[in-house]
């Protein structure tokens, strides 16, 4: 929702994706400023999102967000991410539950 605002005040790229510990579809409340998962779907106040493991989303998104020469250098080097910031409104443990930190 706030992609342009965030990118204007931070030196980052915003990826519109739903990260979870596994591939699934979740219902989110659209009534508040921040989307939150809900158990029962009320079509007027919720939306569905297809989710995937964060590791899979990173592998798909990194080539799209980097310049080709940067991506090639990163791939040849050590394929390490120095810093990642995830703000998931309390779902961080679920998202990182099966994250391959040593990969």
PDB file of N, CA and C in Angstrom:
ATOM      1  N   UNK A   1       0.804  -1.194   0.000  1.00  0.00           N
ATOM      2  CA  UNK A   1       0.000   0.000   0.000  1.00  0.00           C
ATOM      3  C   UNK A   1       0.850   1.261   0.000  1.00  0.00           C
ATOM      4  N   UNK A   2       1.907   1.255   0.765  1.00  0.00           N
ATOM      5  CA  UNK A   2       2.733   2.452   0.924  1.00  0.00           C
ATOM      6  C   UNK A   2       4.064   2.329   0.192  1.00  0.00           C
ATOM      7  N   UNK A   3       4.094   1.570  -0.871  1.00  0.00           N
ATOM      8  CA  UNK A   3       5.332   1.286  -1.593  1.00  0.00           C
ATOM      9  C   UNK A   3       6.081   2.552  -2.000  1.00  0.00           C
ATOM     10  N   UNK A   4       5.411   3.487  -2.652  1.00  0.00           N
ATOM     11  CA  UNK A   4       6.078   4.700  -3.122  1.00  0.00           C
ATOM     12  C   UNK A   4       6.584   5.546  -1.964  1.00  0.00           C
ATOM     13  N   UNK A   5       5.808   5.631  -0.907  1.00  0.00           N
ATOM     14  CA  UNK A   5       6.231   6.393   0.264  1.00  0.00           C
ATOM     15  C   UNK A   5       7.482   5.782   0.884  1.00  0.00           C
ATOM     16  N   UNK A   6       7.477   4.487   1.090  1.00  0.00           N
ATOM     17  CA  UNK A   6       8.626   3.819   1.703  1.00  0.00           C
ATOM     18  C   UNK A   6       9.867   3.977   0.830  1.00  0.00           C
ATOM     19  N   UNK A   7       9.725   3.760  -0.482  1.00  0.00           N
ATOM     20  CA  UNK A   7      10.881   3.867  -1.365  1.00  0.00           C
ATOM     21  C   UNK A   7      11.387   5.305  -1.476  1.00  0.00           C
ATOM     22  N   UNK A   8      10.533   6.281  -1.203  1.00  0.00           N
ATOM     23  CA  UNK A   8      10.972   7.677  -1.297  1.00  0.00           C
ATOM     24  C   UNK A   8      11.793   8.106  -0.078  1.00  0.00           C
ATOM     25  N   UNK A   9      11.606   7.456   1.065  1.00  0.00           N
ATOM     26  CA  UNK A   9      12.328   7.854   2.270  1.00  0.00           C
ATOM     27  C   UNK A   9      13.406   6.859   2.698  1.00  0.00           C
ATOM     28  N   UNK A  10      13.504   5.753   2.003  1.00  0.00           N
ATOM     29  CA  UNK A  10      14.528   4.753   2.323  1.00  0.00           C
ATOM     30  C   UNK A  10      15.246   4.326   1.049  1.00  0.00           C
ATOM     31  N   UNK A  11      16.470   3.889   1.187  1.00  0.00           N
ATOM     32  CA  UNK A  11      17.199   3.377   0.026  1.00  0.00           C
ATOM     33  C   UNK A  11      16.973   1.867  -0.024  1.00  0.00           C
ATOM     34  N   UNK A  12      15.785   1.501  -0.474  1.00  0.00           N
ATOM     35  CA  UNK A  12      15.412   0.096  -0.511  1.00  0.00           C
ATOM     36  C   UNK A  12      14.465  -0.154  -1.685  1.00  0.00           C
ATOM     37  N   UNK A  13      14.206  -1.410  -1.923  1.00  0.00           N
ATOM     38  CA  UNK A  13      13.192  -1.820  -2.878  1.00  0.00           C
ATOM     39  C   UNK A  13      12.107  -2.543  -2.096  1.00  0.00           C
ATOM     40  N   UNK A  14      10.871  -2.265  -2.414  1.00  0.00           N
ATOM     41  CA  UNK A  14       9.745  -2.917  -1.756  1.00  0.00           C
ATOM     42  C   UNK A  14       9.215  -3.998  -2.687  1.00  0.00           C
ATOM     43  N   UNK A  15       9.083  -5.190  -2.165  1.00  0.00           N
ATOM     44  CA  UNK A  15       8.569  -6.319  -2.939  1.00  0.00           C
ATOM     45  C   UNK A  15       7.152  -6.595  -2.454  1.00  0.00           C
ATOM     46  N   UNK A  16       6.207  -6.573  -3.359  1.00  0.00           N
ATOM     47  CA  UNK A  16       4.823  -6.873  -3.005  1.00  0.00           C
ATOM     48  C   UNK A  16       4.638  -8.384  -3.049  1.00  0.00           C
ATOM     49  N   UNK A  17       4.806  -9.011  -1.910  1.00  0.00           N
ATOM     50  CA  UNK A  17       4.705 -10.460  -1.832  1.00  0.00           C
ATOM     51  C   UNK A  17       4.329 -10.850  -0.413  1.00  0.00           C
ATOM     52  N   UNK A  18       3.787 -12.030  -0.282  1.00  0.00           N
ATOM     53  CA  UNK A  18       3.411 -12.554   1.026  1.00  0.00           C
ATOM     54  C   UNK A  18       4.382 -13.669   1.393  1.00  0.00           C
ATOM     55  N   UNK A  19       5.176 -13.435   2.433  1.00  0.00           N
ATOM     56  CA  UNK A  19       6.123 -14.442   2.906  1.00  0.00           C
ATOM     57  C   UNK A  19       5.493 -15.239   4.043  1.00  0.00           C
ATOM     58  N   UNK A  20       5.714 -16.557   4.000  1.00  0.00           N
ATOM     59  CA  UNK A  20       5.227 -17.460   5.044  1.00  0.00           C
ATOM     60  C   UNK A  20       6.190 -18.619   5.110  1.00  0.00           C
ATOM     61  N   UNK A  21       6.012 -19.540   6.026  1.00  0.00           N
ATOM     62  CA  UNK A  21       6.941 -20.667   6.136  1.00  0.00           C
ATOM     63  C   UNK A  21       6.742 -21.701   5.033  1.00  0.00           C
ATOM     64  N   UNK A  22       5.596 -21.672   4.378  1.00  0.00           N
ATOM     65  CA  UNK A  22       5.308 -22.633   3.308  1.00  0.00           C
ATOM     66  C   UNK A  22       4.393 -21.976   2.280  1.00  0.00           C
ATOM     67  N   UNK A  23       4.231 -22.640   1.143  1.00  0.00           N
ATOM     68  CA  UNK A  23       3.298 -22.123   0.136  1.00  0.00           C
ATOM     69  C   UNK A  23       1.881 -22.336   0.630  1.00  0.00           C
ATOM     70  N   UNK A  24       1.117 -21.260   0.661  1.00  0.00           N
ATOM     71  CA  UNK A  24      -0.252 -21.318   1.158  1.00  0.00           C
ATOM     72  C   UNK A  24      -0.994 -20.067   0.705  1.00  0.00           C
ATOM     73  N   UNK A  25      -2.283 -20.027   0.955  1.00  0.00           N
ATOM     74  CA  UNK A  25      -3.088 -18.823   0.735  1.00  0.00           C
ATOM     75  C   UNK A  25      -3.665 -18.410   2.082  1.00  0.00           C
ATOM     76  N   UNK A  26      -3.483 -17.144   2.425  1.00  0.00           N
ATOM     77  CA  UNK A  26      -3.971 -16.632   3.704  1.00  0.00           C
ATOM     78  C   UNK A  26      -4.991 -15.531   3.474  1.00  0.00           C
ATOM     79  N   UNK A  27      -5.911 -15.397   4.415  1.00  0.00           N
ATOM     80  CA  UNK A  27      -6.870 -14.296   4.417  1.00  0.00           C
ATOM     81  C   UNK A  27      -6.322 -13.191   5.314  1.00  0.00           C
ATOM     82  N   UNK A  28      -6.389 -11.959   4.831  1.00  0.00           N
ATOM     83  CA  UNK A  28      -5.920 -10.800   5.586  1.00  0.00           C
ATOM     84  C   UNK A  28      -7.053  -9.801   5.765  1.00  0.00           C
ATOM     85  N   UNK A  29      -7.070  -9.153   6.913  1.00  0.00           N
ATOM     86  CA  UNK A  29      -8.021  -8.084   7.170  1.00  0.00           C
ATOM     87  C   UNK A  29      -7.559  -6.837   6.439  1.00  0.00           C
ATOM     88  N   UNK A  30      -8.473  -6.188   5.773  1.00  0.00           N
ATOM     89  CA  UNK A  30      -8.155  -4.966   5.045  1.00  0.00           C
ATOM     90  C   UNK A  30      -8.788  -3.756   5.735  1.00  0.00           C
ATOM     91  N   UNK A  31      -9.288  -3.959   6.944  1.00  0.00           N
ATOM     92  CA  UNK A  31     -10.005  -2.892   7.631  1.00  0.00           C
ATOM     93  C   UNK A  31      -9.071  -1.913   8.337  1.00  0.00           C
ATOM     94  N   UNK A  32      -7.916  -2.378   8.755  1.00  0.00           N
ATOM     95  CA  UNK A  32      -6.983  -1.522   9.492  1.00  0.00           C
ATOM     96  C   UNK A  32      -5.901  -0.997   8.551  1.00  0.00           C
ATOM     97  N   UNK A  33      -5.056  -0.139   9.088  1.00  0.00           N
ATOM     98  CA  UNK A  33      -3.965   0.413   8.292  1.00  0.00           C
ATOM     99  C   UNK A  33      -2.988  -0.678   7.873  1.00  0.00           C
ATOM    100  N   UNK A  34      -2.713  -1.627   8.783  1.00  0.00           N
ATOM    101  CA  UNK A  34      -1.803  -2.728   8.505  1.00  0.00           C
ATOM    102  C   UNK A  34      -2.604  -4.009   8.338  1.00  0.00           C
ATOM    103  N   UNK A  35      -2.298  -4.761   7.304  1.00  0.00           N
ATOM    104  CA  UNK A  35      -3.000  -6.015   7.060  1.00  0.00           C
ATOM    105  C   UNK A  35      -2.602  -7.042   8.116  1.00  0.00           C
ATOM    106  N   UNK A  36      -3.581  -7.784   8.625  1.00  0.00           N
ATOM    107  CA  UNK A  36      -3.345  -8.831   9.601  1.00  0.00           C
ATOM    108  C   UNK A  36      -4.072 -10.082   9.153  1.00  0.00           C
ATOM    109  N   UNK A  37      -3.484 -11.251   9.446  1.00  0.00           N
ATOM    110  CA  UNK A  37      -4.148 -12.494   9.082  1.00  0.00           C
ATOM    111  C   UNK A  37      -5.408 -12.664   9.910  1.00  0.00           C
ATOM    112  N   UNK A  38      -6.419 -13.279   9.309  1.00  0.00           N
ATOM    113  CA  UNK A  38      -7.678 -13.550   9.996  1.00  0.00           C
ATOM    114  C   UNK A  38      -8.049 -15.007   9.785  1.00  0.00           C
ATOM    115  N   UNK A  39      -8.845 -15.545  10.699  1.00  0.00           N
ATOM    116  CA  UNK A  39      -9.259 -16.943  10.608  1.00  0.00           C
ATOM    117  C   UNK A  39     -10.456 -17.125   9.677  1.00  0.00           C
ATOM    118  N   UNK A  40     -11.445 -16.257   9.794  1.00  0.00           N
ATOM    119  CA  UNK A  40     -12.650 -16.368   8.978  1.00  0.00           C
ATOM    120  C   UNK A  40     -12.686 -15.229   7.975  1.00  0.00           C
ATOM    121  N   UNK A  41     -13.006 -15.553   6.739  1.00  0.00           N
ATOM    122  CA  UNK A  41     -12.996 -14.562   5.676  1.00  0.00           C
ATOM    123  C   UNK A  41     -14.333 -13.840   5.568  1.00  0.00           C
ATOM    124  N   UNK A  42     -14.291 -12.521   5.658  1.00  0.00           N
ATOM    125  CA  UNK A  42     -15.440 -11.660   5.375  1.00  0.00           C
ATOM    126  C   UNK A  42     -15.061 -10.909   4.111  1.00  0.00           C
ATOM    127  N   UNK A  43     -15.650 -11.273   2.996  1.00  0.00           N
ATOM    128  CA  UNK A  43     -15.212 -10.768   1.699  1.00  0.00           C
ATOM    129  C   UNK A  43     -15.215  -9.243   1.596  1.00  0.00           C
ATOM    130  N   UNK A  44     -16.005  -8.554   2.427  1.00  0.00           N
ATOM    131  CA  UNK A  44     -16.032  -7.098   2.382  1.00  0.00           C
ATOM    132  C   UNK A  44     -14.842  -6.464   3.100  1.00  0.00           C
ATOM    133  N   UNK A  45     -14.270  -7.185   4.036  1.00  0.00           N
ATOM    134  CA  UNK A  45     -13.196  -6.621   4.859  1.00  0.00           C
ATOM    135  C   UNK A  45     -11.881  -7.387   4.747  1.00  0.00           C
ATOM    136  N   UNK A  46     -11.792  -8.357   3.854  1.00  0.00           N
ATOM    137  CA  UNK A  46     -10.583  -9.173   3.751  1.00  0.00           C
ATOM    138  C   UNK A  46     -10.136  -9.320   2.304  1.00  0.00           C
ATOM    139  N   UNK A  47      -8.898  -9.759   2.169  1.00  0.00           N
ATOM    140  CA  UNK A  47      -8.382 -10.130   0.851  1.00  0.00           C
ATOM    141  C   UNK A  47      -7.518 -11.373   1.018  1.00  0.00           C
ATOM    142  N   UNK A  48      -7.409 -12.139  -0.058  1.00  0.00           N
ATOM    143  CA  UNK A  48      -6.599 -13.355  -0.054  1.00  0.00           C
ATOM    144  C   UNK A  48      -5.240 -13.043  -0.663  1.00  0.00           C
ATOM    145  N   UNK A  49      -4.209 -13.684  -0.127  1.00  0.00           N
ATOM    146  CA  UNK A  49      -2.863 -13.519  -0.661  1.00  0.00           C
ATOM    147  C   UNK A  49      -2.198 -14.883  -0.773  1.00  0.00           C
ATOM    148  N   UNK A  50      -1.615 -15.150  -1.926  1.00  0.00           N
ATOM    149  CA  UNK A  50      -0.816 -16.365  -2.089  1.00  0.00           C
ATOM    150  C   UNK A  50       0.543 -16.095  -1.465  1.00  0.00           C
ATOM    151  N   UNK A  51       0.969 -16.999  -0.598  1.00  0.00           N
ATOM    152  CA  UNK A  51       2.212 -16.824   0.134  1.00  0.00           C
ATOM    153  C   UNK A  51       3.209 -17.907  -0.253  1.00  0.00           C
ATOM    154  N   UNK A  52       4.479 -17.574  -0.075  1.00  0.00           N
ATOM    155  CA  UNK A  52       5.565 -18.504  -0.375  1.00  0.00           C
ATOM    156  C   UNK A  52       6.663 -18.310   0.665  1.00  0.00           C
ATOM    157  N   UNK A  53       7.541 -19.305   0.805  1.00  0.00           N
ATOM    158  CA  UNK A  53       8.656 -19.139   1.740  1.00  0.00           C
ATOM    159  C   UNK A  53       9.525 -17.938   1.349  1.00  0.00           C
ATOM    160  N   UNK A  54      10.017 -17.228   2.353  1.00  0.00           N
ATOM    161  CA  UNK A  54      10.834 -16.040   2.121  1.00  0.00           C
ATOM    162  C   UNK A  54      12.043 -16.360   1.249  1.00  0.00           C
ATOM    163  N   UNK A  55      12.668 -17.487   1.484  1.00  0.00           N
ATOM    164  CA  UNK A  55      13.840 -17.885   0.689  1.00  0.00           C
ATOM    165  C   UNK A  55      13.486 -17.965  -0.797  1.00  0.00           C
ATOM    166  N   UNK A  56      12.344 -18.539  -1.120  1.00  0.00           N
ATOM    167  CA  UNK A  56      11.909 -18.630  -2.519  1.00  0.00           C
ATOM    168  C   UNK A  56      11.645 -17.241  -3.100  1.00  0.00           C
ATOM    169  N   UNK A  57      11.007 -16.374  -2.324  1.00  0.00           N
ATOM    170  CA  UNK A  57      10.725 -15.023  -2.794  1.00  0.00           C
ATOM    171  C   UNK A  57      12.019 -14.256  -3.060  1.00  0.00           C
ATOM    172  N   UNK A  58      13.010 -14.426  -2.192  1.00  0.00           N
ATOM    173  CA  UNK A  58      14.299 -13.754  -2.398  1.00  0.00           C
ATOM    174  C   UNK A  58      14.981 -14.238  -3.669  1.00  0.00           C
ATOM    175  N   UNK A  59      14.967 -15.541  -3.899  1.00  0.00           N
ATOM    176  CA  UNK A  59      15.604 -16.075  -5.104  1.00  0.00           C
ATOM    177  C   UNK A  59      14.929 -15.564  -6.375  1.00  0.00           C
ATOM    178  N   UNK A  60      13.624 -15.379  -6.313  1.00  0.00           N
ATOM    179  CA  UNK A  60      12.899 -14.854  -7.470  1.00  0.00           C
ATOM    180  C   UNK A  60      13.108 -13.354  -7.649  1.00  0.00           C
ATOM    181  N   UNK A  61      13.174 -12.619  -6.547  1.00  0.00           N
ATOM    182  CA  UNK A  61      13.202 -11.161  -6.620  1.00  0.00           C
ATOM    183  C   UNK A  61      14.586 -10.563  -6.817  1.00  0.00           C
ATOM    184  N   UNK A  62      15.622 -11.185  -6.285  1.00  0.00           N
ATOM    185  CA  UNK A  62      16.951 -10.585  -6.364  1.00  0.00           C
ATOM    186  C   UNK A  62      17.388 -10.254  -7.792  1.00  0.00           C
ATOM    187  N   UNK A  63      17.204 -11.151  -8.743  1.00  0.00           N
ATOM    188  CA  UNK A  63      17.606 -10.793 -10.114  1.00  0.00           C
ATOM    189  C   UNK A  63      16.807  -9.608 -10.670  1.00  0.00           C
ATOM    190  N   UNK A  64      15.578  -9.441 -10.258  1.00  0.00           N
ATOM    191  CA  UNK A  64      14.745  -8.349 -10.754  1.00  0.00           C
ATOM    192  C   UNK A  64      15.119  -7.009 -10.133  1.00  0.00           C
ATOM    193  N   UNK A  65      15.674  -7.044  -8.930  1.00  0.00           N
ATOM    194  CA  UNK A  65      15.988  -5.818  -8.209  1.00  0.00           C
ATOM    195  C   UNK A  65      17.419  -5.340  -8.416  1.00  0.00           C
ATOM    196  N   UNK A  66      18.263  -6.190  -8.966  1.00  0.00           N
ATOM    197  CA  UNK A  66      19.673  -5.860  -9.128  1.00  0.00           C
ATOM    198  C   UNK A  66      20.001  -5.574 -10.576  1.00  0.00           C
ATOM    199  N   UNK A  67      21.080  -4.826 -10.759  1.00  0.00           N
ATOM    200  CA  UNK A  67      21.629  -4.634 -12.101  1.00  0.00           C
ATOM    201  C   UNK A  67      22.294  -5.951 -12.499  1.00  0.00           C
ATOM    202  N   UNK A  68      22.278  -6.314 -13.793  1.00  0.00           N
ATOM    203  CA  UNK A  68      22.850  -7.612 -14.204  1.00  0.00           C
ATOM    204  C   UNK A  68      24.284  -7.828 -13.728  1.00  0.00           C
ATOM    205  N   UNK A  69      25.136  -6.800 -13.802  1.00  0.00           N
ATOM    206  CA  UNK A  69      26.523  -6.986 -13.371  1.00  0.00           C
ATOM    207  C   UNK A  69      26.624  -7.178 -11.857  1.00  0.00           C
ATOM    208  N   UNK A  70      25.741  -6.522 -11.080  1.00  0.00           N
ATOM    209  CA  UNK A  70      25.724  -6.714  -9.630  1.00  0.00           C
ATOM    210  C   UNK A  70      25.296  -8.130  -9.283  1.00  0.00           C
ATOM    211  N   UNK A  71      24.288  -8.629  -9.966  1.00  0.00           N
ATOM    212  CA  UNK A  71      23.785  -9.971  -9.696  1.00  0.00           C
ATOM    213  C   UNK A  71      24.838 -11.014 -10.039  1.00  0.00           C
ATOM    214  N   UNK A  72      25.542 -10.826 -11.143  1.00  0.00           N
ATOM    215  CA  UNK A  72      26.583 -11.767 -11.545  1.00  0.00           C
ATOM    216  C   UNK A  72      27.705 -11.785 -10.515  1.00  0.00           C
ATOM    217  N   UNK A  73      28.117 -10.615 -10.054  1.00  0.00           N
ATOM    218  CA  UNK A  73      29.177 -10.536  -9.046  1.00  0.00           C
ATOM    219  C   UNK A  73      28.733 -11.189  -7.745  1.00  0.00           C
ATOM    220  N   UNK A  74      27.484 -10.941  -7.339  1.00  0.00           N
ATOM    221  CA  UNK A  74      26.964 -11.534  -6.111  1.00  0.00           C
ATOM    222  C   UNK A  74      26.908 -13.054  -6.220  1.00  0.00           C
ATOM    223  N   UNK A  75      26.482 -13.565  -7.367  1.00  0.00           N
ATOM    224  CA  UNK A  75      26.383 -15.010  -7.578  1.00  0.00           C
ATOM    225  C   UNK A  75      27.758 -15.657  -7.529  1.00  0.00           C
ATOM    226  N   UNK A  76      28.745 -15.009  -8.128  1.00  0.00           N
ATOM    227  CA  UNK A  76      30.104 -15.562  -8.142  1.00  0.00           C
ATOM    228  C   UNK A  76      30.774 -15.474  -6.775  1.00  0.00           C
ATOM    229  N   UNK A  77      30.392 -14.499  -6.003  1.00  0.00           N
ATOM    230  CA  UNK A  77      31.038 -14.252  -4.718  1.00  0.00           C
ATOM    231  C   UNK A  77      30.594 -15.298  -3.704  1.00  0.00           C
ATOM    232  N   UNK A  78      29.807 -14.923  -2.753  1.00  0.00           N
ATOM    233  CA  UNK A  78      29.435 -15.867  -1.700  1.00  0.00           C
ATOM    234  C   UNK A  78      27.929 -16.000  -1.506  1.00  0.00           C
ATOM    235  N   UNK A  79      27.150 -15.314  -2.310  1.00  0.00           N
ATOM    236  CA  UNK A  79      25.696 -15.391  -2.243  1.00  0.00           C
ATOM    237  C   UNK A  79      25.164 -15.130  -0.838  1.00  0.00           C
ATOM    238  N   UNK A  80      25.784 -14.216  -0.139  1.00  0.00           N
ATOM    239  CA  UNK A  80      25.353 -13.889   1.217  1.00  0.00           C
ATOM    240  C   UNK A  80      24.580 -12.582   1.218  1.00  0.00           C
ATOM    241  N   UNK A  81      23.544 -12.540   1.999  1.00  0.00           N
ATOM    242  CA  UNK A  81      22.804 -11.306   2.218  1.00  0.00           C
ATOM    243  C   UNK A  81      23.316 -10.747   3.541  1.00  0.00           C
ATOM    244  N   UNK A  82      23.837  -9.531   3.499  1.00  0.00           N
ATOM    245  CA  UNK A  82      24.413  -8.934   4.700  1.00  0.00           C
ATOM    246  C   UNK A  82      23.353  -8.488   5.692  1.00  0.00           C
ATOM    247  N   UNK A  83      22.235  -7.982   5.201  1.00  0.00           N
ATOM    248  CA  UNK A  83      21.192  -7.478   6.084  1.00  0.00           C
ATOM    249  C   UNK A  83      19.839  -7.628   5.397  1.00  0.00           C
ATOM    250  N   UNK A  84      18.872  -8.097   6.141  1.00  0.00           N
ATOM    251  CA  UNK A  84      17.502  -8.153   5.633  1.00  0.00           C
ATOM    252  C   UNK A  84      16.596  -7.669   6.761  1.00  0.00           C
ATOM    253  N   UNK A  85      15.669  -6.816   6.414  1.00  0.00           N
ATOM    254  CA  UNK A  85      14.727  -6.276   7.384  1.00  0.00           C
ATOM    255  C   UNK A  85      13.338  -6.797   7.037  1.00  0.00           C
ATOM    256  N   UNK A  86      12.729  -7.477   7.975  1.00  0.00           N
ATOM    257  CA  UNK A  86      11.388  -8.033   7.767  1.00  0.00           C
ATOM    258  C   UNK A  86      10.478  -7.501   8.863  1.00  0.00           C
ATOM    259  N   UNK A  87       9.458  -6.766   8.459  1.00  0.00           N
ATOM    260  CA  UNK A  87       8.469  -6.248   9.402  1.00  0.00           C
ATOM    261  C   UNK A  87       7.154  -6.919   9.044  1.00  0.00           C
ATOM    262  N   UNK A  88       6.793  -7.932   9.812  1.00  0.00           N
ATOM    263  CA  UNK A  88       5.641  -8.755   9.453  1.00  0.00           C
ATOM    264  C   UNK A  88       4.559  -8.755  10.530  1.00  0.00           C
ATOM    265  N   UNK A  89       4.510  -7.694  11.316  1.00  0.00           N
ATOM    266  CA  UNK A  89       3.447  -7.529  12.313  1.00  0.00           C
ATOM    267  C   UNK A  89       3.248  -8.760  13.186  1.00  0.00           C
ATOM    268  N   UNK A  90       4.352  -9.320  13.701  1.00  0.00           N
ATOM    269  CA  UNK A  90       4.269 -10.444  14.618  1.00  0.00           C
ATOM    270  C   UNK A  90       4.387 -11.816  13.986  1.00  0.00           C
ATOM    271  N   UNK A  91       4.470 -11.900  12.679  1.00  0.00           N
ATOM    272  CA  UNK A  91       4.556 -13.203  12.005  1.00  0.00           C
ATOM    273  C   UNK A  91       5.993 -13.596  11.676  1.00  0.00           C
ATOM    274  N   UNK A  92       6.978 -12.871  12.194  1.00  0.00           N
ATOM    275  CA  UNK A  92       8.373 -13.136  11.862  1.00  0.00           C
ATOM    276  C   UNK A  92       8.809 -14.560  12.203  1.00  0.00           C
ATOM    277  N   UNK A  93       8.396 -15.081  13.360  1.00  0.00           N
ATOM    278  CA  UNK A  93       8.790 -16.445  13.738  1.00  0.00           C
ATOM    279  C   UNK A  93       8.258 -17.473  12.737  1.00  0.00           C
ATOM    280  N   UNK A  94       7.027 -17.293  12.299  1.00  0.00           N
ATOM    281  CA  UNK A  94       6.445 -18.206  11.299  1.00  0.00           C
ATOM    282  C   UNK A  94       7.205 -18.110   9.982  1.00  0.00           C
ATOM    283  N   UNK A  95       7.523 -16.911   9.563  1.00  0.00           N
ATOM    284  CA  UNK A  95       8.213 -16.703   8.286  1.00  0.00           C
ATOM    285  C   UNK A  95       9.604 -17.313   8.303  1.00  0.00           C
ATOM    286  N   UNK A  96      10.321 -17.161   9.418  1.00  0.00           N
ATOM    287  CA  UNK A  96      11.703 -17.646   9.494  1.00  0.00           C
ATOM    288  C   UNK A  96      11.814 -19.076  10.044  1.00  0.00           C
ATOM    289  N   UNK A  97      10.689 -19.705  10.334  1.00  0.00           N
ATOM    290  CA  UNK A  97      10.691 -21.044  10.942  1.00  0.00           C
ATOM    291  C   UNK A  97      11.558 -22.040  10.162  1.00  0.00           C
ATOM    292  N   UNK A  98      11.450 -22.082   8.859  1.00  0.00           N
ATOM    293  CA  UNK A  98      12.202 -23.038   8.043  1.00  0.00           C
ATOM    294  C   UNK A  98      13.191 -22.326   7.110  1.00  0.00           C
ATOM    295  N   UNK A  99      13.578 -21.110   7.431  1.00  0.00           N
ATOM    296  CA  UNK A  99      14.501 -20.352   6.585  1.00  0.00           C
ATOM    297  C   UNK A  99      15.883 -20.996   6.620  1.00  0.00           C
ATOM    298  N   UNK A 100      16.485 -21.233   5.451  1.00  0.00           N
ATOM    299  CA  UNK A 100      17.803 -21.884   5.403  1.00  0.00           C
ATOM    300  C   UNK A 100      18.933 -20.894   5.656  1.00  0.00           C
ATOM    301  N   UNK A 101      19.176 -20.553   6.902  1.00  0.00           N
ATOM    302  CA  UNK A 101      20.183 -19.549   7.251  1.00  0.00           C
ATOM    303  C   UNK A 101      21.578 -19.926   6.784  1.00  0.00           C
ATOM    304  N   UNK A 102      21.877 -21.187   6.706  1.00  0.00           N
ATOM    305  CA  UNK A 102      23.226 -21.629   6.324  1.00  0.00           C
ATOM    306  C   UNK A 102      23.392 -21.858   4.832  1.00  0.00           C
ATOM    307  N   UNK A 103      22.343 -21.659   4.048  1.00  0.00           N
ATOM    308  CA  UNK A 103      22.428 -21.886   2.587  1.00  0.00           C
ATOM    309  C   UNK A 103      23.182 -20.785   1.903  1.00  0.00           C
TER     310      UNK A 103
END
